[in-house]
Tab-separated table of C-alpha atoms (C1' of nucleotides) in Angstrom:
chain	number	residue	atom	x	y	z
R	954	UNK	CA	48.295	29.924	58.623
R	955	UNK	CA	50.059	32.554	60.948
R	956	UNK	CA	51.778	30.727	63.992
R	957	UNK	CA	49.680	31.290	66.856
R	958	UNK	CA	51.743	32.526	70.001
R	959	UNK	CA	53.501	29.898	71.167
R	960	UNK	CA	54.623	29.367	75.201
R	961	UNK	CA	58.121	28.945	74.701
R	962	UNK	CA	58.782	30.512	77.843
R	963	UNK	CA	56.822	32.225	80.530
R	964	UNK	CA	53.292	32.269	81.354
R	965	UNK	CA	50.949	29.910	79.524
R	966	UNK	CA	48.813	31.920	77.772
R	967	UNK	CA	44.813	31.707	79.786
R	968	UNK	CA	42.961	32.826	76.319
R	969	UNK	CA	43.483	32.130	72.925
R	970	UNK	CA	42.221	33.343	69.360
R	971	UNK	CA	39.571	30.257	69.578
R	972	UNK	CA	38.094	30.502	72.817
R	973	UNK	CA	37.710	34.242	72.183
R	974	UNK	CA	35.632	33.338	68.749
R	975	UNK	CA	33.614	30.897	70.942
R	976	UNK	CA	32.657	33.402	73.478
R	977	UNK	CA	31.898	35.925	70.927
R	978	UNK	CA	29.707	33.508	69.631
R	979	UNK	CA	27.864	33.036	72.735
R	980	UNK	CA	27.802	36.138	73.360
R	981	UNK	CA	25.832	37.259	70.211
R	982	UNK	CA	23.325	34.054	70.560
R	983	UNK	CA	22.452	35.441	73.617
R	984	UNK	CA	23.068	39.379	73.883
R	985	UNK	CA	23.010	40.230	70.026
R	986	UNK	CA	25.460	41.953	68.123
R	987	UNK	CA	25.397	45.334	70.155
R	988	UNK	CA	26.232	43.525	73.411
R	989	UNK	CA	29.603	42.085	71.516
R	990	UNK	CA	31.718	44.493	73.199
R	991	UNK	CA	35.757	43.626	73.684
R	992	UNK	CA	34.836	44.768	77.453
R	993	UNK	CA	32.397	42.110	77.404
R	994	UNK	CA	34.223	39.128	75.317
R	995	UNK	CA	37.114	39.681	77.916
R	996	UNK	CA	34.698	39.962	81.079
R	997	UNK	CA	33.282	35.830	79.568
R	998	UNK	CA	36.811	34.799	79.690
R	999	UNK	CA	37.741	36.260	82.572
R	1000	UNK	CA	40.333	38.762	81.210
R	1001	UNK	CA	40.558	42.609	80.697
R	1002	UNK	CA	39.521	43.846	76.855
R	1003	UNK	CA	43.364	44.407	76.402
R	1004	UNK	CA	44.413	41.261	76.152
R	1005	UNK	CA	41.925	40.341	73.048
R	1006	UNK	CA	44.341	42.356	71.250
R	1007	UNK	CA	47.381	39.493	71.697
R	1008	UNK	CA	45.336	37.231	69.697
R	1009	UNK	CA	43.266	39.308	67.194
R	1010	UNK	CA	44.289	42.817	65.786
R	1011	UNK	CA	40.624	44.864	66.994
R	1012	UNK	CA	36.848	44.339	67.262
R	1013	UNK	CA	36.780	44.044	62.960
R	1014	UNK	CA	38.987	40.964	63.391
R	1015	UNK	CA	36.209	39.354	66.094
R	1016	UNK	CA	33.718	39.643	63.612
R	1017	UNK	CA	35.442	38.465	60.685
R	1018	UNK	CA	36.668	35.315	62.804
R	1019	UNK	CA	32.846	34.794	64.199
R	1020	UNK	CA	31.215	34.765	60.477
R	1021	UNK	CA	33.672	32.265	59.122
R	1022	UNK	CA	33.581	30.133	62.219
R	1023	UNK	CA	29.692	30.185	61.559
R	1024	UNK	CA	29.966	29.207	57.968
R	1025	UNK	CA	32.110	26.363	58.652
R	1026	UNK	CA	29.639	25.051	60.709
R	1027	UNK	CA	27.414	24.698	57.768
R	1028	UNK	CA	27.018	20.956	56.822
R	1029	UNK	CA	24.361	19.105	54.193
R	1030	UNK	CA	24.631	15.885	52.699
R	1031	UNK	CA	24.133	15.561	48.694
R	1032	UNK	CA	22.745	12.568	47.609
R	1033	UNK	CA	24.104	11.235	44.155
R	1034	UNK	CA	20.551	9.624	43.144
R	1035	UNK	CA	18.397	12.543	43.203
R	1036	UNK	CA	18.595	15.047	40.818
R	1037	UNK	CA	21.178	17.655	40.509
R	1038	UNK	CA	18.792	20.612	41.937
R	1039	UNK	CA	18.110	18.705	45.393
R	1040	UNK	CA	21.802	19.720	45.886
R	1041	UNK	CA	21.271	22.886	45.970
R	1042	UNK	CA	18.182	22.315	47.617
R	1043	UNK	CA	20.093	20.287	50.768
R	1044	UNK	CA	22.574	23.065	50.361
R	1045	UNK	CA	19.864	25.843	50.897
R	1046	UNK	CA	18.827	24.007	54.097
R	1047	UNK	CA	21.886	23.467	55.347
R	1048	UNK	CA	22.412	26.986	55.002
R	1049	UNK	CA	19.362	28.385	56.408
R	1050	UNK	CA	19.403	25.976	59.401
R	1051	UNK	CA	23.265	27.717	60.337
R	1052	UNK	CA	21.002	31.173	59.961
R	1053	UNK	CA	18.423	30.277	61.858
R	1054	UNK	CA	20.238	28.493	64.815
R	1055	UNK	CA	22.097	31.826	65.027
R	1056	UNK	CA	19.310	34.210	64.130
R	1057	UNK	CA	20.764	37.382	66.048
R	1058	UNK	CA	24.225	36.799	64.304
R	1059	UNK	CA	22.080	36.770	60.678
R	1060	UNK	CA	22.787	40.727	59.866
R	1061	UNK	CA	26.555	40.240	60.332
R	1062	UNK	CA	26.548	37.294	58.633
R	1063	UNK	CA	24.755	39.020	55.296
R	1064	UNK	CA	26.504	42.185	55.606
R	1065	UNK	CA	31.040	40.567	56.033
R	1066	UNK	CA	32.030	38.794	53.282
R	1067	UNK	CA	33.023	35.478	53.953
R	1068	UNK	CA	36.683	34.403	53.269
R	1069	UNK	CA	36.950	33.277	49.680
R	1070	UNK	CA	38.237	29.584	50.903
R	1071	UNK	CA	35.504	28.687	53.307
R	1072	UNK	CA	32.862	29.722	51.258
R	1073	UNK	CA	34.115	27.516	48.801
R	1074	UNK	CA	34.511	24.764	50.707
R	1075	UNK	CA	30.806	25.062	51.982
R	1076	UNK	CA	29.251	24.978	48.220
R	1077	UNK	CA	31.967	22.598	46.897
R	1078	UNK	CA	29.248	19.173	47.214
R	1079	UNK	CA	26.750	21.291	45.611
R	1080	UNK	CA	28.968	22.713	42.874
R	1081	UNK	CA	30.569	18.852	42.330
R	1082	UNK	CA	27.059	17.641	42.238
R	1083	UNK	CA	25.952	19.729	39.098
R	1084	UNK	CA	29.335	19.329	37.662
R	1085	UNK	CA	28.474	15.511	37.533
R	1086	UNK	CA	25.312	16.487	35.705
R	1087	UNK	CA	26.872	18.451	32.971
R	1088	UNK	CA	26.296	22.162	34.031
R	1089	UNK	CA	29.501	23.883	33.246
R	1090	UNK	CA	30.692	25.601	37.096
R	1091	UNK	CA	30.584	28.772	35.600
R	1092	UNK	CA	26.545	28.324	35.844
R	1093	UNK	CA	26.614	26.206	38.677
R	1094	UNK	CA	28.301	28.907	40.501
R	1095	UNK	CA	25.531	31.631	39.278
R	1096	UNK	CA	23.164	29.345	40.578
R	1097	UNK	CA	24.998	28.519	43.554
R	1098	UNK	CA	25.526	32.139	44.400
R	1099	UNK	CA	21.535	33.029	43.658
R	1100	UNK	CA	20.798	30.788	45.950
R	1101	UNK	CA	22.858	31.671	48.631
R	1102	UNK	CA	21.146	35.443	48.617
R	1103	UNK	CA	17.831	34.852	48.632
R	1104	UNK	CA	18.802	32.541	51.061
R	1105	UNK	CA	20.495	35.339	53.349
R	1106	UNK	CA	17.835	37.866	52.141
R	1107	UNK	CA	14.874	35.921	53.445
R	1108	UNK	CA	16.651	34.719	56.326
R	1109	UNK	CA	17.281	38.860	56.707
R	1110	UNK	CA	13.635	39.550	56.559
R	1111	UNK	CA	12.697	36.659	59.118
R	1112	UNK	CA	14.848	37.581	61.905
R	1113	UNK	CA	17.206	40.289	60.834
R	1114	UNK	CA	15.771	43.530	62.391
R	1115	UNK	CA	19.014	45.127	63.652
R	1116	UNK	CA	20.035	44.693	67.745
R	1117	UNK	CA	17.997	47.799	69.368
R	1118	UNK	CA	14.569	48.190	66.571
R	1119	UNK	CA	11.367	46.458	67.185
R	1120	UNK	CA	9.470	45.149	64.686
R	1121	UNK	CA	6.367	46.200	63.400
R	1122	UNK	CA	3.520	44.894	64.688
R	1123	UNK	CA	1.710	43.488	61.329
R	1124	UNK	CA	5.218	40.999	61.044
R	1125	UNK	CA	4.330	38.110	60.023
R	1126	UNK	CA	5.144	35.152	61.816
R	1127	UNK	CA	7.859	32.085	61.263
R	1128	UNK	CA	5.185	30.330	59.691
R	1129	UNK	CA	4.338	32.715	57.291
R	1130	UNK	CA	8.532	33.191	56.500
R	1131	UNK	CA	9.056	29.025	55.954
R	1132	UNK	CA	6.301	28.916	53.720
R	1133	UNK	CA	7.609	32.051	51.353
R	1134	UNK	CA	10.819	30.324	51.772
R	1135	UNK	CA	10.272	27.330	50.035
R	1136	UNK	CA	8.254	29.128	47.386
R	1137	UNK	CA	10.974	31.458	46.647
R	1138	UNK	CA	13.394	28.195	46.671
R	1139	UNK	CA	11.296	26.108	44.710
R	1140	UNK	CA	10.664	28.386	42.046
R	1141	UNK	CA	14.322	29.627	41.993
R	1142	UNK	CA	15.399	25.823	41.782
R	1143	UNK	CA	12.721	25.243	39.052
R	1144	UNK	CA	13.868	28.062	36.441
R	1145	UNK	CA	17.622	27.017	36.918
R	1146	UNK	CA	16.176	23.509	35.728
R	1147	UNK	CA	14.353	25.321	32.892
R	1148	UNK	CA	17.471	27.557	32.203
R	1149	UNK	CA	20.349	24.640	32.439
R	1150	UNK	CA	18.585	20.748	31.373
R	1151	UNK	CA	16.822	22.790	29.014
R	1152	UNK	CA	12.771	21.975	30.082
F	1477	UNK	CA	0.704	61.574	60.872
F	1478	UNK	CA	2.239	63.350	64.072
F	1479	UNK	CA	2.052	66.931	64.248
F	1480	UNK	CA	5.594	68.569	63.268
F	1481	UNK	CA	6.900	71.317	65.807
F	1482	UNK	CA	5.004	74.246	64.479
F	1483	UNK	CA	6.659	77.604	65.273
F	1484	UNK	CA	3.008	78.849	66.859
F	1485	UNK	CA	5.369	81.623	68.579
F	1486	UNK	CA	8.917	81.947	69.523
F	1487	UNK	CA	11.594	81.148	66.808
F	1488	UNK	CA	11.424	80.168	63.693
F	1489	UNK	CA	13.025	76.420	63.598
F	1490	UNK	CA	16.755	76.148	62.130
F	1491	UNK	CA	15.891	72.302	61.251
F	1492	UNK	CA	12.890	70.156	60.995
F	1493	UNK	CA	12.700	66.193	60.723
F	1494	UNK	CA	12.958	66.308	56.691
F	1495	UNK	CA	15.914	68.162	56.882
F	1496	UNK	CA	17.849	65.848	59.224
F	1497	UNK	CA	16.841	62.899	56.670
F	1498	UNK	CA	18.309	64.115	53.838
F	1499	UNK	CA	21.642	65.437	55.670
F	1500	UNK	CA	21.971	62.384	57.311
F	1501	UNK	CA	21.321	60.541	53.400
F	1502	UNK	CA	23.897	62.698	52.455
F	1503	UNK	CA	26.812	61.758	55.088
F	1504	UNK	CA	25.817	57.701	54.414
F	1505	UNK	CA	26.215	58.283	50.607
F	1506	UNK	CA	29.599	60.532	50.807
F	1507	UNK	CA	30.831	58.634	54.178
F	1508	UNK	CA	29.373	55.502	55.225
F	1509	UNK	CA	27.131	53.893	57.673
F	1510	UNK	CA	29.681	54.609	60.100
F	1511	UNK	CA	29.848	58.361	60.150
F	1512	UNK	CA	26.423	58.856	60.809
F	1513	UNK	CA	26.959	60.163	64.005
F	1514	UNK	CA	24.603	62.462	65.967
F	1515	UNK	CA	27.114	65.573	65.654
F	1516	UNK	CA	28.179	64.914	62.554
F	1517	UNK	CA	24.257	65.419	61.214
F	1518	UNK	CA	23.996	68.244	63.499
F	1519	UNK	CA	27.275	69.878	62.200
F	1520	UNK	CA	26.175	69.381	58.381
F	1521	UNK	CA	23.071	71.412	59.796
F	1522	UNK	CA	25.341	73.615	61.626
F	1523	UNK	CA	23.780	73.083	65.053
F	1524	UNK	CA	24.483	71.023	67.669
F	1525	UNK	CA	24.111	67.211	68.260
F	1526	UNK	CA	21.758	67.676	71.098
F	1527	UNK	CA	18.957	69.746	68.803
F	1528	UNK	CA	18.240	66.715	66.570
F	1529	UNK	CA	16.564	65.227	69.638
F	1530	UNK	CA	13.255	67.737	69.308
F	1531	UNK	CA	12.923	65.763	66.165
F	1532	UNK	CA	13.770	62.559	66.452
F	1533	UNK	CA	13.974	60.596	69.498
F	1534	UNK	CA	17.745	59.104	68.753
F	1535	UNK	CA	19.843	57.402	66.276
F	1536	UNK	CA	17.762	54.966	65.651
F	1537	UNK	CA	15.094	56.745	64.933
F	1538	UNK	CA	17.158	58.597	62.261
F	1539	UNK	CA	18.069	55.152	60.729
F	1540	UNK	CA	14.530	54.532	60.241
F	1541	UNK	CA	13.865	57.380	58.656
F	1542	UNK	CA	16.493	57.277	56.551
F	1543	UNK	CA	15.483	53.709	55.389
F	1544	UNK	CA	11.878	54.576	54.605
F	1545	UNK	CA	13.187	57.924	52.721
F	1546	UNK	CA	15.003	55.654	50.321
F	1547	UNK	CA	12.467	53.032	49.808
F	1548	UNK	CA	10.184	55.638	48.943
F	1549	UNK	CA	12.330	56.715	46.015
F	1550	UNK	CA	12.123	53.514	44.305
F	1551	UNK	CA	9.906	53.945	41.069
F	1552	UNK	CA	9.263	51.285	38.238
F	1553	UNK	CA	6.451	51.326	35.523
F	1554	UNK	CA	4.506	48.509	34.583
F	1555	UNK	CA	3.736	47.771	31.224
F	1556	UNK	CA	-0.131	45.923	31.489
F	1557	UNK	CA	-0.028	44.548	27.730
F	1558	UNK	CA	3.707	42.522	29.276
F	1559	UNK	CA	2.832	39.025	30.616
F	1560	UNK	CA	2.727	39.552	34.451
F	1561	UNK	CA	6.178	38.423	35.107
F	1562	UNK	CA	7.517	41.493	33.716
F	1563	UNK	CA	5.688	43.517	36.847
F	1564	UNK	CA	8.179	41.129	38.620
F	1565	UNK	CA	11.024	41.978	36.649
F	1566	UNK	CA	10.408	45.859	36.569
F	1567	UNK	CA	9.625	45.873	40.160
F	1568	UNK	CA	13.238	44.232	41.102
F	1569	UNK	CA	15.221	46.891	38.355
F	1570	UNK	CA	13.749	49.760	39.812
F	1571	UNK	CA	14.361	48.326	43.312
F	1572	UNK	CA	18.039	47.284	42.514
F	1573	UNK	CA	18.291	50.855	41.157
F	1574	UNK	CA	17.890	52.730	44.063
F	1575	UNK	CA	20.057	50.083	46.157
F	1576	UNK	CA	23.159	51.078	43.846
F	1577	UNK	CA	22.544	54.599	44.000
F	1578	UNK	CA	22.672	54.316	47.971
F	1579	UNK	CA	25.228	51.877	48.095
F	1580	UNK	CA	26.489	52.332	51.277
F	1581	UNK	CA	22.716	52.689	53.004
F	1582	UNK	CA	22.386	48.891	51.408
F	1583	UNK	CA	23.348	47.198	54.469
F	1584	UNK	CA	21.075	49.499	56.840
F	1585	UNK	CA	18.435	48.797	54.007
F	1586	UNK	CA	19.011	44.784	54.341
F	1587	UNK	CA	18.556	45.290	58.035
F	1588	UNK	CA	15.776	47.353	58.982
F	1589	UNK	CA	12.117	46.400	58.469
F	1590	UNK	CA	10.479	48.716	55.987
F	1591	UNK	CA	7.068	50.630	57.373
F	1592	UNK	CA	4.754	48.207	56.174
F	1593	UNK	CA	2.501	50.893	54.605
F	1594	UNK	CA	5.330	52.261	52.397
F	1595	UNK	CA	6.905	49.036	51.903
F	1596	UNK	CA	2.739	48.031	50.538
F	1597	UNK	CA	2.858	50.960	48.622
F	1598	UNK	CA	5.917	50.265	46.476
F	1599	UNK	CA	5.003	46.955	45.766
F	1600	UNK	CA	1.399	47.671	44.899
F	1601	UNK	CA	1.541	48.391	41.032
F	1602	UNK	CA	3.647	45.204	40.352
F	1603	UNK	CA	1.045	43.410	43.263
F	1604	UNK	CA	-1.915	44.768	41.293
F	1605	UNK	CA	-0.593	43.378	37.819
F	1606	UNK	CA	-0.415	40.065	38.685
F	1607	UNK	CA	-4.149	40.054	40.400
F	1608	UNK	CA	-5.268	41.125	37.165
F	1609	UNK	CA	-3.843	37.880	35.564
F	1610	UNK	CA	-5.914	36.533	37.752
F	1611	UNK	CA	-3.353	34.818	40.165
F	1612	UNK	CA	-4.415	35.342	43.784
F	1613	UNK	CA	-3.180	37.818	46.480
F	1614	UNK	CA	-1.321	35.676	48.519
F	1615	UNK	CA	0.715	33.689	45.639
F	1616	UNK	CA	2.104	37.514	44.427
F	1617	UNK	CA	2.419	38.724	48.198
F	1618	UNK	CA	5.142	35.163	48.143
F	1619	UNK	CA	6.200	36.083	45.227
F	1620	UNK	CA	6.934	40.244	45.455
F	1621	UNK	CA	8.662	38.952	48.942
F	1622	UNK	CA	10.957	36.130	47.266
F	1623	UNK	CA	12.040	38.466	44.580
F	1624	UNK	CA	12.857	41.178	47.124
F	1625	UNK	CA	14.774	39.331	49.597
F	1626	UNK	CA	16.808	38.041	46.496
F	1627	UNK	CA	17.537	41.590	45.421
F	1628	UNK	CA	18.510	42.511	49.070
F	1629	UNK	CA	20.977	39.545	49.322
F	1630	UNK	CA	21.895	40.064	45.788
F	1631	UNK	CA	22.533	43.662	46.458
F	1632	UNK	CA	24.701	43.360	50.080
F	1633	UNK	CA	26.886	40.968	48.137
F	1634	UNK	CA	27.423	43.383	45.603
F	1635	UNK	CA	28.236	46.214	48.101
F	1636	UNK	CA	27.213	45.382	50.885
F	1637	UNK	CA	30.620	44.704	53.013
F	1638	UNK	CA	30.266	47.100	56.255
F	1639	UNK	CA	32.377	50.347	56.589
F	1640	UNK	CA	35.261	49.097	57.723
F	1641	UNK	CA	36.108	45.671	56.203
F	1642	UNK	CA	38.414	44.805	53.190
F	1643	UNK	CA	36.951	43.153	50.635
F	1644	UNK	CA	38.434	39.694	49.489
F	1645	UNK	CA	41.318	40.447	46.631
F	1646	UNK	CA	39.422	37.694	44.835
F	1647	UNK	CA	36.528	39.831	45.197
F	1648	UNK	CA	34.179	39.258	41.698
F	1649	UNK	CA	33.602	42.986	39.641
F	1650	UNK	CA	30.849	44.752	39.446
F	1651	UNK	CA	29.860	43.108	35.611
F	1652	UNK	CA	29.702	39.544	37.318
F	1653	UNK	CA	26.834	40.871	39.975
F	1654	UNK	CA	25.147	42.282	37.066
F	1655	UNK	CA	25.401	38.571	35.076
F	1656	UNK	CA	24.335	36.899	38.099
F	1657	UNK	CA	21.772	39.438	38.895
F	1658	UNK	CA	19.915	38.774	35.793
F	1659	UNK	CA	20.507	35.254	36.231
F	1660	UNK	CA	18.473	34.412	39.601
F	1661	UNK	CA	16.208	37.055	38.815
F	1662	UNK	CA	15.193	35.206	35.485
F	1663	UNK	CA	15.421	31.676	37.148
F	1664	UNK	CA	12.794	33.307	39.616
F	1665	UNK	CA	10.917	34.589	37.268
F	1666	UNK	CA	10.835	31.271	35.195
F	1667	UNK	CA	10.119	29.641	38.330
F	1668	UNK	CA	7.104	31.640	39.436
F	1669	UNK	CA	5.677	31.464	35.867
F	1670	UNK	CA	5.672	27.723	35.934
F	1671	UNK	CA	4.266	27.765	39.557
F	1672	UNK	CA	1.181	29.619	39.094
F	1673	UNK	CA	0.396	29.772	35.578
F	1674	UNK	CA	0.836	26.363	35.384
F	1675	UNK	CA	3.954	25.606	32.931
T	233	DA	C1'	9.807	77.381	71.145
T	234	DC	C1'	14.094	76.255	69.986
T	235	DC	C1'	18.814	75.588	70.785
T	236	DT	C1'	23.055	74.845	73.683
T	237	DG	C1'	26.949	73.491	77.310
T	238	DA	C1'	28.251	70.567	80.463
T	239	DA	C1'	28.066	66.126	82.056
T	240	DC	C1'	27.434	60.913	82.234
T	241	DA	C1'	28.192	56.359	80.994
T	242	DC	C1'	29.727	54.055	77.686
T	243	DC	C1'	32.826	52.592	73.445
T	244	DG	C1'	37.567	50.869	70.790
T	245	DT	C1'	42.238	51.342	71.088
T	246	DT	C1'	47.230	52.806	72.634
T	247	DC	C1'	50.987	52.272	75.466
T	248	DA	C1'	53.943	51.837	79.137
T	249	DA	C1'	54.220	49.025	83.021
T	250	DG	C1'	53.863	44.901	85.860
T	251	DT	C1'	54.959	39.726	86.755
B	690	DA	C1'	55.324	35.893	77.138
B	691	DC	C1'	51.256	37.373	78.717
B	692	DC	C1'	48.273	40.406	81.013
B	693	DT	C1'	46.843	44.944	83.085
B	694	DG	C1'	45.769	50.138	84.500
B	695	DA	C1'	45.456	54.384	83.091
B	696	DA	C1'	44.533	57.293	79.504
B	697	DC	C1'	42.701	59.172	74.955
B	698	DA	C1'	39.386	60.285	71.686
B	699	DC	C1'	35.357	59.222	70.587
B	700	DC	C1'	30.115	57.778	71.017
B	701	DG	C1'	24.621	58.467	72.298
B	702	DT	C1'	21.898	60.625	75.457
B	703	DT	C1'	20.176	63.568	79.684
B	704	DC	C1'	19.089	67.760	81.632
B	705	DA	C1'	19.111	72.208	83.234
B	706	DA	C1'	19.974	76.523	81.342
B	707	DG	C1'	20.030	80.261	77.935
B	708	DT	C1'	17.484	83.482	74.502
DNA sequence: ACCTGAACACCGTTCAAGT
DNA sequence: ACCTGAACACCGTTCAAGT
């Protein structure tokens, strides 16, 4: 949307507002959130913290720019055939397998708001796919949107302890967290069935 | 379970462990997440940041305090002539309840792992209502958990947006949580009903 | 026993300056 | 146009010192 700086004269620019998101990226995969420092985002690109500030307005703005480049990574295929709750089932593991591929990136994903757009474009199959079946989008959305927090609540529970706090020692294992998940899913996906086809 | 300093000569303390909880509750509620600093809960004490240390070993420490100090609030009646799902139901209003009074403590809530013997003790009345309708321990324990991680994810997109972020102008009001609130909790509930009491 | 002052190693962010 | 060095106002945390 905004122009990006252009080169029109003078030094090519050696960063830009992508390959800082990318780096912040790997950064959290593999330090966590606290480690996310602009000292540190510049010191993976090879640049001093001050020069982040060309392409994005402060460490808020990193963040922002890392959850939405997450969600756009989200991807799950609806199939027309099956019935209109397997797309929000495919959605659900779409969803979760973004979370879990980034677990340490989980608690900033659930706690920023995702820009309005891309989180529309992510549920837009799923949404189309009831449509199709009759469910007017005003439920399809309450149903979308139910999903999506248990989803991030779960995924919370599984692997969101925040960066520095160790988890108790009785936690149960990933096992233990798939298996609640699909109960939870299942039986959230079976009373929106009950509530919107009507038994 | 450890023993508190005990004046057993020398001063009287100014502070004690309890006392830092609830200032520090205070700042998150009036404040934010963000201005829980170390000398700001000293200086709502009136006493320095370094004194908080003889009674809890840091910030996070404080955090976790602070987390199981609010769980511990959460209260919610069950009615035993109600079919079992209402244990569910009363279990996530009384849960939600406390989240919105604390709203800005819901995304330290979302993140941090409960103590598991608090976090057993506040779902044990709803837990103990549906082994009297005879459905087993370990189908409630999947159940209590689903429920609560939808109320957490439920609740952070509520309120949940961290201190210092904008939320979307396209943001949904307060009445449309509540709609879809009741909405995914009663699929849920619908859902678990058909699960284990068989339809 | 309880509290404090000074200090250390970090942050995010600003601003004027370099090339 | 793009990047940097120095500086500022903050953090959490330590440690020796006061009373």
């Amino acid at each position: 949307m905004s122009t990006p700086p252009r080169a029109k004269a003078g030094r090519p620019p050696q960063i830009g507002r992508e390959a800082i998101i990318t780096a912040s990226v790997q950064v959290i995969d593999a330090d966590g959130l606290d480690a996310l420092t602009m000292r540190r985002i510049g010191a993976e690109l090879e640049v001093t913290a001050m020069s982040l500030y060309r392409y994005l307005p402060g460490r808020a703005a990193v963040l922002a720019a890392v959850v939405n480049r997450l969600v756009v990574e989200v991807r799950f295929e609806v199939d027309p055939q099956a019935p209109w709750t397997d797309a929000l089932r495919r959605f659900a593991l779409g969803y979760r397998r973004m979370l879990l591929a980034h677990p340490r990136a989980v608690p900033l994903l659930a706690t920023h708001p995702v820009d309005p757009t891309i989180g529309h474009a992510m549920t837009a199959p799923a949404l189309a796919r009831l449509r199709a079946a009759g469910i007017p989008d005003q439920d399809g959305l309450a149903a979308v949107q139910s999903v999506g927090c248990f989803l991030t609540g779960q995924a919370l529970a599984q692997v969101g302890a925040p960066p520095g706090v160790r988890r108790p020692p009785a936690h149960a294992g990933a096992e233990c967290y798939e298996h609640w998940f699909t109960i939870g899913l299942e039986a959230m996906l079976g009373g929106f069935q009950q509530q919107l086809t009507g038994r």
